[in-house]
C-alpha atoms as an extended CHARMM CRD file, in Angstrom:
* protein
*
       130  EXT
         1         1  UNK       CA            147.5040000000      115.5500000000      105.3620000000  PROA      1               0.0000000000
         2         2  UNK       CA            149.5830000000      116.9620000000      107.7890000000  PROA      2               0.0000000000
         3         3  UNK       CA            150.9080000000      120.4700000000      108.3180000000  PROA      3               0.0000000000
         4         4  UNK       CA            154.2090000000      121.2750000000      106.8990000000  PROA      4               0.0000000000
         5         5  UNK       CA            155.4980000000      121.8660000000      109.8920000000  PROA      5               0.0000000000
         6         6  UNK       CA            154.2910000000      118.7410000000      111.3290000000  PROA      6               0.0000000000
         7         7  UNK       CA            156.2990000000      117.0740000000      109.0890000000  PROA      7               0.0000000000
         8         8  UNK       CA            159.6770000000      119.1070000000      109.4330000000  PROA      8               0.0000000000
         9         9  UNK       CA            158.8730000000      118.5010000000      112.9860000000  PROA      9               0.0000000000
        10        10  UNK       CA            158.7770000000      114.8860000000      112.7240000000  PROA      10              0.0000000000
        11        11  UNK       CA            162.6900000000      115.2190000000      110.0430000000  PROA      11              0.0000000000
        12        12  UNK       CA            164.1430000000      116.3280000000      111.9280000000  PROA      12              0.0000000000
        13        13  UNK       CA            163.8300000000      114.6740000000      114.9090000000  PROA      13              0.0000000000
        14        14  UNK       CA            164.8190000000      111.7140000000      112.5480000000  PROA      14              0.0000000000
        15        15  UNK       CA            167.4500000000      113.6880000000      111.7790000000  PROA      15              0.0000000000
        16        16  UNK       CA            168.4160000000      113.9500000000      114.9890000000  PROA      16              0.0000000000
        17        17  UNK       CA            168.4380000000      110.2670000000      116.0080000000  PROA      17              0.0000000000
        18        18  UNK       CA            170.2510000000      110.0240000000      112.7690000000  PROA      18              0.0000000000
        19        19  UNK       CA            173.2990000000      112.4740000000      114.1700000000  PROA      19              0.0000000000
        20        20  UNK       CA            172.8410000000      114.1470000000      111.2040000000  PROA      20              0.0000000000
        21        21  UNK       CA            173.8740000000      117.5980000000      112.5090000000  PROA      21              0.0000000000
        22        22  UNK       CA            174.7380000000      118.6460000000      108.1740000000  PROA      22              0.0000000000
        23        23  UNK       CA            170.9290000000      118.3220000000      107.8290000000  PROA      23              0.0000000000
        24        24  UNK       CA            169.4210000000      120.1330000000      111.3280000000  PROA      24              0.0000000000
        25        25  UNK       CA            171.8780000000      122.9570000000      110.0600000000  PROA      25              0.0000000000
        26        26  UNK       CA            170.7090000000      123.4770000000      107.1500000000  PROA      26              0.0000000000
        27        27  UNK       CA            166.8490000000      121.8560000000      106.9670000000  PROA      27              0.0000000000
        28        28  UNK       CA            165.9860000000      122.4220000000      109.4750000000  PROA      28              0.0000000000
        29        29  UNK       CA            167.3090000000      125.3140000000      111.9360000000  PROA      29              0.0000000000
        30        30  UNK       CA            167.3820000000      128.3700000000      111.3210000000  PROA      30              0.0000000000
        31        31  UNK       CA            171.0600000000      130.0090000000      111.8720000000  PROA      31              0.0000000000
        32        32  UNK       CA            169.8890000000      132.6050000000      114.8340000000  PROA      32              0.0000000000
        33        33  UNK       CA            167.9030000000      129.7810000000      116.5400000000  PROA      33              0.0000000000
        34        34  UNK       CA            167.9250000000      129.8910000000      120.3330000000  PROA      34              0.0000000000
        35        35  UNK       CA            167.3620000000      126.8620000000      122.4410000000  PROA      35              0.0000000000
        36        36  UNK       CA            165.9050000000      127.0720000000      126.1490000000  PROA      36              0.0000000000
        37        37  UNK       CA            167.5380000000      123.4890000000      128.2610000000  PROA      37              0.0000000000
        38        38  UNK       CA            165.5350000000      123.9320000000      131.4560000000  PROA      38              0.0000000000
        39        39  UNK       CA            166.8570000000      123.0000000000      135.1020000000  PROA      39              0.0000000000
        40        40  UNK       CA            170.0720000000      122.7760000000      136.5270000000  PROA      40              0.0000000000
        41        41  UNK       CA            172.4610000000      120.6520000000      135.0490000000  PROA      41              0.0000000000
        42        42  UNK       CA            175.6940000000      121.3700000000      133.1260000000  PROA      42              0.0000000000
        43        43  UNK       CA            173.1380000000      120.9190000000      129.9640000000  PROA      43              0.0000000000
        44        44  UNK       CA            170.7670000000      124.0510000000      131.2430000000  PROA      44              0.0000000000
        45        45  UNK       CA            170.6060000000      126.5250000000      130.3240000000  PROA      45              0.0000000000
        46        46  UNK       CA            170.0600000000      129.3560000000      126.3970000000  PROA      46              0.0000000000
        47        47  UNK       CA            171.7730000000      128.2230000000      123.8470000000  PROA      47              0.0000000000
        48        48  UNK       CA            171.9840000000      130.9730000000      120.9880000000  PROA      48              0.0000000000
        49        49  UNK       CA            172.3090000000      129.9620000000      117.0310000000  PROA      49              0.0000000000
        50        50  UNK       CA            173.8300000000      126.9570000000      115.2130000000  PROA      50              0.0000000000
        51        51  UNK       CA            177.4080000000      126.3750000000      116.4300000000  PROA      51              0.0000000000
        52        52  UNK       CA            175.8950000000      126.3960000000      120.2130000000  PROA      52              0.0000000000
        53        53  UNK       CA            172.7730000000      124.0530000000      119.5880000000  PROA      53              0.0000000000
        54        54  UNK       CA            174.4330000000      122.0850000000      117.9360000000  PROA      54              0.0000000000
        55        55  UNK       CA            177.5370000000      121.9780000000      120.7990000000  PROA      55              0.0000000000
        56        56  UNK       CA            174.8240000000      121.3720000000      122.8850000000  PROA      56              0.0000000000
        57        57  UNK       CA            173.5300000000      117.8320000000      120.8680000000  PROA      57              0.0000000000
        58        58  UNK       CA            177.3290000000      116.3730000000      120.9400000000  PROA      58              0.0000000000
        59        59  UNK       CA            178.1300000000      116.9120000000      124.5320000000  PROA      59              0.0000000000
        60        60  UNK       CA            174.6410000000      115.0900000000      125.0340000000  PROA      60              0.0000000000
        61        61  UNK       CA            175.9240000000      112.4880000000      123.2720000000  PROA      61              0.0000000000
        62        62  UNK       CA            179.5110000000      112.5660000000      124.3980000000  PROA      62              0.0000000000
        63        63  UNK       CA            177.9450000000      112.4310000000      128.1360000000  PROA      63              0.0000000000
        64        64  UNK       CA            176.1100000000      108.7370000000      127.5180000000  PROA      64              0.0000000000
        65        65  UNK       CA            178.2310000000      107.6090000000      124.8620000000  PROA      65              0.0000000000
        66        66  UNK       CA            175.6320000000      108.6000000000      122.3030000000  PROA      66              0.0000000000
        67        67  UNK       CA            172.6950000000      105.7860000000      124.1090000000  PROA      67              0.0000000000
        68        68  UNK       CA            171.3190000000      109.4370000000      123.9370000000  PROA      68              0.0000000000
        69        69  UNK       CA            167.5750000000      108.4840000000      122.0700000000  PROA      69              0.0000000000
        70        70  UNK       CA            164.2870000000      110.6490000000      122.2820000000  PROA      70              0.0000000000
        71        71  UNK       CA            161.1080000000      108.6500000000      121.0700000000  PROA      71              0.0000000000
        72        72  UNK       CA            158.4360000000      110.9140000000      119.2110000000  PROA      72              0.0000000000
        73        73  UNK       CA            154.5970000000      109.9890000000      120.8050000000  PROA      73              0.0000000000
        74        74  UNK       CA            153.4730000000      112.7570000000      118.3410000000  PROA      74              0.0000000000
        75        75  UNK       CA            153.5630000000      116.0620000000      116.7470000000  PROA      75              0.0000000000
        76        76  UNK       CA            150.9400000000      118.5930000000      116.0300000000  PROA      76              0.0000000000
        77        77  UNK       CA            151.7010000000      122.1360000000      114.4960000000  PROA      77              0.0000000000
        78        78  UNK       CA            150.8720000000      124.5550000000      112.5630000000  PROA      78              0.0000000000
        79        79  UNK       CA            152.3720000000      128.3870000000      111.0730000000  PROA      79              0.0000000000
        80        80  UNK       CA            154.0220000000      129.1770000000      113.5930000000  PROA      80              0.0000000000
        81        81  UNK       CA            154.3450000000      126.5030000000      115.9650000000  PROA      81              0.0000000000
        82        82  UNK       CA            155.0850000000      123.4820000000      117.0960000000  PROA      82              0.0000000000
        83        83  UNK       CA            154.7900000000      120.4840000000      119.4240000000  PROA      83              0.0000000000
        84        84  UNK       CA            156.3080000000      117.4210000000      119.8780000000  PROA      84              0.0000000000
        85        85  UNK       CA            156.0180000000      114.0190000000      123.3350000000  PROA      85              0.0000000000
        86        86  UNK       CA            158.7390000000      112.2530000000      123.3240000000  PROA      86              0.0000000000
        87        87  UNK       CA            159.8550000000      109.9510000000      126.0680000000  PROA      87              0.0000000000
        88        88  UNK       CA            164.4680000000      110.8380000000      126.4330000000  PROA      88              0.0000000000
        89        89  UNK       CA            166.0940000000      108.3340000000      127.6230000000  PROA      89              0.0000000000
        90        90  UNK       CA            170.0540000000      107.3660000000      128.1450000000  PROA      90              0.0000000000
        91        91  UNK       CA            172.4840000000      106.4130000000      130.7190000000  PROA      91              0.0000000000
        92        92  UNK       CA            175.6060000000      107.2430000000      131.5340000000  PROA      92              0.0000000000
        93        93  UNK       CA            178.1050000000      107.1200000000      134.9690000000  PROA      93              0.0000000000
        94        94  UNK       CA            175.6020000000      103.6360000000      136.5520000000  PROA      94              0.0000000000
        95        95  UNK       CA            172.0940000000      105.7180000000      135.7220000000  PROA      95              0.0000000000
        96        96  UNK       CA            169.8030000000      105.8860000000      133.9200000000  PROA      96              0.0000000000
        97        97  UNK       CA            167.2890000000      107.9950000000      132.3630000000  PROA      97              0.0000000000
        98        98  UNK       CA            163.9630000000      107.8620000000      130.8900000000  PROA      98              0.0000000000
        99        99  UNK       CA            161.1350000000      110.9540000000      131.1960000000  PROA      99              0.0000000000
       100       100  UNK       CA            158.6960000000      112.3330000000      129.0460000000  PROA      100             0.0000000000
       101       101  UNK       CA            158.8880000000      115.2310000000      127.1090000000  PROA      101             0.0000000000
       102       102  UNK       CA            156.6140000000      118.6200000000      126.2600000000  PROA      102             0.0000000000
       103       103  UNK       CA            158.7630000000      120.3540000000      123.2470000000  PROA      103             0.0000000000
       104       104  UNK       CA            157.4020000000      123.5610000000      122.2240000000  PROA      104             0.0000000000
       105       105  UNK       CA            158.7560000000      125.6470000000      119.1530000000  PROA      105             0.0000000000
       106       106  UNK       CA            158.4600000000      128.3010000000      117.3030000000  PROA      106             0.0000000000
       107       107  UNK       CA            159.2440000000      128.4510000000      113.1820000000  PROA      107             0.0000000000
       108       108  UNK       CA            160.2440000000      131.6090000000      111.4360000000  PROA      108             0.0000000000
       109       109  UNK       CA            160.4630000000      130.8340000000      107.1080000000  PROA      109             0.0000000000
       110       110  UNK       CA            160.2950000000      127.2950000000      107.1910000000  PROA      110             0.0000000000
       111       111  UNK       CA            163.3160000000      126.5170000000      110.2670000000  PROA      111             0.0000000000
       112       112  UNK       CA            162.7420000000      125.9710000000      113.9020000000  PROA      112             0.0000000000
       113       113  UNK       CA            163.9970000000      128.8060000000      114.9800000000  PROA      113             0.0000000000
       114       114  UNK       CA            163.4150000000      128.8100000000      118.6270000000  PROA      114             0.0000000000
       115       115  UNK       CA            162.7620000000      125.9450000000      121.2340000000  PROA      115             0.0000000000
       116       116  UNK       CA            161.2900000000      125.0200000000      125.0210000000  PROA      116             0.0000000000
       117       117  UNK       CA            162.1080000000      121.7500000000      126.4590000000  PROA      117             0.0000000000
       118       118  UNK       CA            159.4710000000      120.9080000000      129.5750000000  PROA      118             0.0000000000
       119       119  UNK       CA            160.2420000000      117.6060000000      131.5400000000  PROA      119             0.0000000000
       120       120  UNK       CA            158.3570000000      116.1800000000      133.3380000000  PROA      120             0.0000000000
       121       121  UNK       CA            160.8510000000      115.3460000000      136.3390000000  PROA      121             0.0000000000
       122       122  UNK       CA            163.0490000000      117.7650000000      136.1620000000  PROA      122             0.0000000000
       123       123  UNK       CA            164.9910000000      117.0100000000      139.3050000000  PROA      123             0.0000000000
       124       124  UNK       CA            165.3720000000      113.6810000000      137.8670000000  PROA      124             0.0000000000
       125       125  UNK       CA            166.5750000000      115.1000000000      134.8680000000  PROA      125             0.0000000000
       126       126  UNK       CA            169.2840000000      117.2440000000      136.7600000000  PROA      126             0.0000000000
       127       127  UNK       CA            170.3620000000      113.8630000000      138.2860000000  PROA      127             0.0000000000
       128       128  UNK       CA            171.1130000000      113.0290000000      135.3600000000  PROA      128             0.0000000000
       129       129  UNK       CA            173.1280000000      114.7120000000      134.0350000000  PROA      129             0.0000000000
       130       130  UNK       CA            175.1340000000      115.5700000000      137.4490000000  PROA      130             0.0000000000
């Protein structure tokens, strides 16, 4: 039996993939969520609050013409933390991205309160978003 936060993280990814930003903001993300995106690209930085986080997701889709995707390989979670192993893919401006990453989250009150992304090839990710 999966931990409820494992189910929450998987459902959050499914909502992202389907473009269900309402579900992300109402069911899966804390209102004061902090999202840390590594690197030195136009999408790198710390996003604070639902508006900024969802705005960064919108920018991701805008820059890739909506073809950015995440394939989740596994999720583990407990009462406080969760980890997702995944592969991101996208195309833009003649470039293709495929990178494995680890996503670490902190849960508070049954929602994701803070998020850290750790990519395998940050140089390739930064180049893709350049």
